[in-house]
Amino acid sequence: MIQAVNVTLRLGKKALFEDVNIKFTEGNCYGLIGANGAGKSTFLKILSGQLESTSGEVVITPGQRLSVLEQDHFKYDEFPVLDTVIMGNARLYEIMKEKEAIYAKEDFSDEDGIRASELEAEFAEMDGWEAESNAASLLNGLGIETEHHYSLMKDLNGSQKVKVLLAKALFGNPDILLLDEPTNHLDLDAIAWLEDFLIEFENTVIVVSHDRYFLNKVCTQIADIDYGKIQLYAGNYDFWYESSQLLIKQMKEANKKKEEKIKELQEFISRFSANASKSKQATSRKRALEKIQLDEIRPSSRKYPYIDFRPDREIGNEVLTVEGISKTINGEKVLDNISFIMGHNDKIAFVGGNELAKTTLFQILMGEMEPDEGTYKWGVTTSQAYFPKDNTKEFDNDLTIADWLMGYSPVKDITYVRGFLGRMLFAGEDGVKKVRVLSGGEKVRCLLSKMMISGANCLVLDEPTNHLDMESITALNNGLIKFPGVALFSCRDHQFVQTTANRIMEILPDGTLIDKITTYDEYLASDAMARKRTIYTANKEDDEN
C-alpha cells in the first residue's frame, strides 16, 4: 500500500497539488490521467521520493519494495544489460556483487566464509539463483534478443534501452510499481506483452499513459488529476470517461432544477413580501431560498483541439502504385521487393517492430530518399501531406508560429492562418512564439495545422501521436476516422490503429511485406499471423543455434 496524506506541492505562488489524500492498494492497477501540465509525472516523483512535497507525506507499508521506470537512458551505459535489469532489485544486486568480491579474494579468511554463508542464505531466500533467467525472460518478452543480454547498455539503440529500463522496473516482483509512459518507444508486440504482464501482476501498479487501449486493458481504477485534486474512479479509462461525463450531466440537471426553484421562490417573495396576510409565507420562502446552494461545476482543465482534414479535391481511382521497392541502409536490407496498390478508400496502418523500414518507406514515397530498386507512382488526382517522425528540420529557424504556418498556407491572410492555429489551441500571443522553442507536443500540433491547411487528399503520418496528450490523440483519431481521403500511417496506439485503419501492412525484420485488408484486431487474431510469428521465431532460433 502507498498513500498520499495531505500532500501539497507549490511551485512559487501556484499550487500544483493541494491537500491530496489518496490510497493505492494491493491488487489494483491505477491509471493516473490528466491534461498536459496537470502534474502526472510530478506526482509519481513525489510518491517515489524523487521530489519532496511542500507539505504532507507519502506513507508506504513497512518492508515493501517500490520500483520506478527510470527515464535516464544513459545512466547505465557502462553496465551489461542483464546486470542493469537485476539492479531493479537493489538489495539482490548488492548481495551478488559482495559475494563476487569475497570469492575473488586470494586470502579468503574465516570471517569471509561466515559472511559468504550469510549472503548465500539471503541470496537463496530472494530467489537469487533464478535472477539471470528471470531477467532474461523479461528481456525476451519485451523483444530484446538473447544475443544482446551480455552487451553493454551503451551498445544498444534508444528503443532497446527503453525496454531494458522497463525490464529493470518489472524485475523481482516489486510490491509497488510506478510506470511513467511505459509504452513510449515500444512496438505493438512489446506493448501487448506488457499488457499481459500487468494483468497478471498481483501487487500495486500506478501508471501514466496516453494509450487509451492500454489503460482500458490493464487498469482496475483511474486516478484523475484536475485542478490540483485527484479523484478516484473504479474501472478502466472508458468507464472513467462515461462516469465523469454522467456526473457532470447530473450536476447540471440538478442545478437546473435548483435554478427553477430559486426563480419560483424569488417571484413569490417579490410578489407577496409586502402583503401582511402572506408575510409569514414570504419569510418562510426566504429561508428556503437561502438554503439552496448550486453545485460548483468547474470546467475541466482538459482542452481538445479541433482536427478536421478537408481535401481541396476528391481523389480518383488511381492513388498509389508501389512496385518492387528495395532499400539497404548501413548494410541492412530494410525493404525487400515491396509492392502494393493503394485504393481510393484505403487507410493503411503500418505495424510491427521494424520502425526503420516504415520510416524509410514513407521517406521514399514522399521523395526524401531514393530506393535502391523499384518504383512508385502517385495518381494525378492526389496531393500529399507528410508528418515526419523526425521534425527537427521543420523547426530549425527563427520564425514565429504564425509566420511559419503562413509559409505553407495557400491563402496569405493572417486571420485565415490564425484560424487554423486556434483550432490547435494556439491562442492570442501564442502566435508570436518562435517555433524553435516549442515543446514536442506544440511542434506536433503545428505540423497537424500545416497538414490541415494544405488541403491534401492523401495523408502520410509517421508516429503522429508521439508527444501528444490523450485529448489531442483523441482529436487526431476522430479527425482521421472522418477524413474522406486516404492515409498511410504508423502508430503505436492500439485504439488509434484499430478504429482508423481498414488495411494492415507489416514489414517483417527481413524487409518483406505482409498485406491484409482487415482491422488490426482481426489481423492480430488471424491464424496466418500466429503462424507467421511462430515460423519467424523458430527460424531465428535455428539461426542462433
mmCIF file of N, CA, C and O in Angstrom, residues 404-436:
data_model
loop_
_atom_site.group_PDB
_atom_site.id
_atom_site.type_symbol
_atom_site.label_atom_id
_atom_site.label_comp_id
_atom_site.label_asym_id
_atom_site.label_seq_id
_atom_site.Cartn_x
_atom_site.Cartn_y
_atom_site.Cartn_z
ATOM 1 N N TRP A 404 5.538 30.913 -39.643
ATOM 2 C CA TRP A 404 5.893 29.569 -40.109
ATOM 3 C C TRP A 404 4.726 28.937 -40.864
ATOM 4 O O TRP A 404 4.903 28.409 -41.965
ATOM 5 N N LEU A 405 3.523 28.997 -40.310
ATOM 6 C CA LEU A 405 2.364 28.397 -40.971
ATOM 7 C C LEU A 405 1.956 29.184 -42.200
ATOM 8 O O LEU A 405 1.496 28.602 -43.188
ATOM 9 N N MET A 406 2.153 30.504 -42.175
ATOM 10 C CA MET A 406 1.830 31.337 -43.340
ATOM 11 C C MET A 406 2.613 30.869 -44.567
ATOM 12 O O MET A 406 2.114 30.910 -45.699
ATOM 13 N N GLY A 407 3.846 30.393 -44.344
ATOM 14 C CA GLY A 407 4.673 29.929 -45.451
ATOM 15 C C GLY A 407 4.093 28.724 -46.167
ATOM 16 O O GLY A 407 4.447 28.454 -47.317
ATOM 17 N N TYR A 408 3.194 27.994 -45.514
ATOM 18 C CA TYR A 408 2.580 26.811 -46.120
ATOM 19 C C TYR A 408 1.121 27.052 -46.535
ATOM 20 O O TYR A 408 0.497 26.171 -47.101
ATOM 21 N N SER A 409 0.610 28.224 -46.241
ATOM 22 C CA SER A 409 -0.805 28.490 -46.483
ATOM 23 C C SER A 409 -1.061 28.943 -47.919
ATOM 24 O O SER A 409 -0.357 29.827 -48.428
ATOM 25 N N PRO A 410 -2.073 28.375 -48.581
ATOM 26 C CA PRO A 410 -2.421 28.847 -49.929
ATOM 27 C C PRO A 410 -3.068 30.228 -49.885
ATOM 28 O O PRO A 410 -3.099 30.930 -50.907
ATOM 29 N N VAL A 411 -3.601 30.602 -48.727
ATOM 30 C CA VAL A 411 -4.221 31.920 -48.549
ATOM 31 C C VAL A 411 -3.310 32.756 -47.642
ATOM 32 O O VAL A 411 -3.139 32.429 -46.469
ATOM 33 N N LYS A 412 -2.732 33.817 -48.205
ATOM 34 C CA LYS A 412 -1.781 34.628 -47.439
ATOM 35 C C LYS A 412 -2.521 35.703 -46.650
ATOM 36 O O LYS A 412 -2.431 36.906 -46.933
ATOM 37 N N ASP A 413 -3.256 35.224 -45.651
ATOM 38 C CA ASP A 413 -4.033 36.131 -44.805
ATOM 39 C C ASP A 413 -3.844 35.681 -43.355
ATOM 40 O O ASP A 413 -4.106 34.527 -43.028
ATOM 41 N N ILE A 414 -3.407 36.607 -42.502
ATOM 42 C CA ILE A 414 -3.068 36.245 -41.133
ATOM 43 C C ILE A 414 -4.280 35.758 -40.354
ATOM 44 O O ILE A 414 -4.180 34.855 -39.517
ATOM 45 N N THR A 415 -5.460 36.314 -40.627
ATOM 46 C CA THR A 415 -6.664 35.872 -39.929
ATOM 47 C C THR A 415 -7.000 34.425 -40.296
ATOM 48 O O THR A 415 -7.380 33.619 -39.434
ATOM 49 N N TYR A 416 -6.840 34.108 -41.579
ATOM 50 C CA TYR A 416 -7.070 32.747 -42.058
ATOM 51 C C TYR A 416 -6.118 31.773 -41.370
ATOM 52 O O TYR A 416 -6.539 30.709 -40.863
ATOM 53 N N VAL A 417 -4.851 32.132 -41.306
ATOM 54 C CA VAL A 417 -3.832 31.276 -40.693
ATOM 55 C C VAL A 417 -4.086 31.110 -39.192
ATOM 56 O O VAL A 417 -3.998 30.013 -38.641
ATOM 57 N N ARG A 418 -4.417 32.211 -38.522
ATOM 58 C CA ARG A 418 -4.666 32.147 -37.079
ATOM 59 C C ARG A 418 -5.884 31.271 -36.759
ATOM 60 O O ARG A 418 -5.971 30.695 -35.674
ATOM 61 N N GLY A 419 -6.798 31.173 -37.705
ATOM 62 C CA GLY A 419 -7.950 30.289 -37.504
ATOM 63 C C GLY A 419 -7.510 28.837 -37.360
ATOM 64 O O GLY A 419 -8.023 28.101 -36.503
ATOM 65 N N PHE A 420 -6.540 28.408 -38.192
ATOM 66 C CA PHE A 420 -6.028 27.041 -38.095
ATOM 67 C C PHE A 420 -5.226 26.850 -36.813
ATOM 68 O O PHE A 420 -5.285 25.787 -36.192
ATOM 69 N N LEU A 421 -4.472 27.876 -36.410
ATOM 70 C CA LEU A 421 -3.712 27.778 -35.169
ATOM 71 C C LEU A 421 -4.658 27.704 -33.968
ATOM 72 O O LEU A 421 -4.401 26.966 -33.005
ATOM 73 N N GLY A 422 -5.744 28.457 -34.030
ATOM 74 C CA GLY A 422 -6.721 28.443 -32.940
ATOM 75 C C GLY A 422 -7.337 27.074 -32.752
ATOM 76 O O GLY A 422 -7.575 26.641 -31.624
ATOM 77 N N ARG A 423 -7.591 26.380 -33.859
ATOM 78 C CA ARG A 423 -8.136 25.023 -33.756
ATOM 79 C C ARG A 423 -7.190 24.100 -32.990
ATOM 80 O O ARG A 423 -7.623 23.153 -32.348
ATOM 81 N N MET A 424 -5.901 24.393 -33.105
ATOM 82 C CA MET A 424 -4.893 23.551 -32.456
ATOM 83 C C MET A 424 -4.430 24.148 -31.129
ATOM 84 O O MET A 424 -3.335 23.871 -30.663
ATOM 85 N N LEU A 425 -5.282 24.999 -30.529
ATOM 86 C CA LEU A 425 -5.093 25.529 -29.169
ATOM 87 C C LEU A 425 -3.968 26.551 -29.061
ATOM 88 O O LEU A 425 -3.466 26.814 -27.962
ATOM 89 N N PHE A 426 -3.560 27.154 -30.186
ATOM 90 C CA PHE A 426 -2.628 28.279 -30.138
ATOM 91 C C PHE A 426 -3.461 29.552 -30.194
ATOM 92 O O PHE A 426 -3.968 29.938 -31.245
ATOM 93 N N ALA A 427 -3.611 30.192 -29.044
ATOM 94 C CA ALA A 427 -4.491 31.361 -28.967
ATOM 95 C C ALA A 427 -3.695 32.618 -28.627
ATOM 96 O O ALA A 427 -2.646 32.557 -27.978
ATOM 97 N N GLY A 428 -4.221 33.766 -29.061
ATOM 98 C CA GLY A 428 -3.665 35.058 -28.660
ATOM 99 C C GLY A 428 -2.187 35.192 -28.960
ATOM 100 O O GLY A 428 -1.737 35.083 -30.105
ATOM 101 N N GLU A 429 -1.402 35.410 -27.893
ATOM 102 C CA GLU A 429 0.029 35.674 -28.039
ATOM 103 C C GLU A 429 0.832 34.449 -28.453
ATOM 104 O O GLU A 429 2.019 34.563 -28.785
ATOM 105 N N ASP A 430 0.195 33.263 -28.442
ATOM 106 C CA ASP A 430 0.924 32.061 -28.850
ATOM 107 C C ASP A 430 1.466 32.184 -30.265
ATOM 108 O O ASP A 430 2.504 31.609 -30.595
ATOM 109 N N GLY A 431 0.747 32.918 -31.099
ATOM 110 C CA GLY A 431 1.137 33.035 -32.500
ATOM 111 C C GLY A 431 2.485 33.684 -32.718
ATOM 112 O O GLY A 431 3.105 33.504 -33.773
ATOM 113 N N VAL A 432 2.966 34.449 -31.726
ATOM 114 C CA VAL A 432 4.264 35.129 -31.888
ATOM 115 C C VAL A 432 5.406 34.352 -31.230
ATOM 116 O O VAL A 432 6.546 34.807 -31.212
ATOM 117 N N LYS A 433 5.097 33.167 -30.672
ATOM 118 C CA LYS A 433 6.166 32.326 -30.125
ATOM 119 C C LYS A 433 7.048 31.818 -31.260
ATOM 120 O O LYS A 433 6.567 31.511 -32.356
ATOM 121 N N LYS A 434 8.339 31.716 -31.015
ATOM 122 C CA LYS A 434 9.265 31.191 -32.014
ATOM 123 C C LYS A 434 9.136 29.665 -32.066
ATOM 124 O O LYS A 434 9.071 28.992 -31.036
ATOM 125 N N VAL A 435 9.104 29.118 -33.283
ATOM 126 C CA VAL A 435 8.921 27.671 -33.423
ATOM 127 C C VAL A 435 10.101 26.896 -32.842
ATOM 128 O O VAL A 435 9.955 25.740 -32.438
ATOM 129 N N ARG A 436 11.266 27.536 -32.795
ATOM 130 C CA ARG A 436 12.450 26.849 -32.296
ATOM 131 C C ARG A 436 12.316 26.413 -30.830
ATOM 132 O O ARG A 436 12.916 25.438 -30.399
#
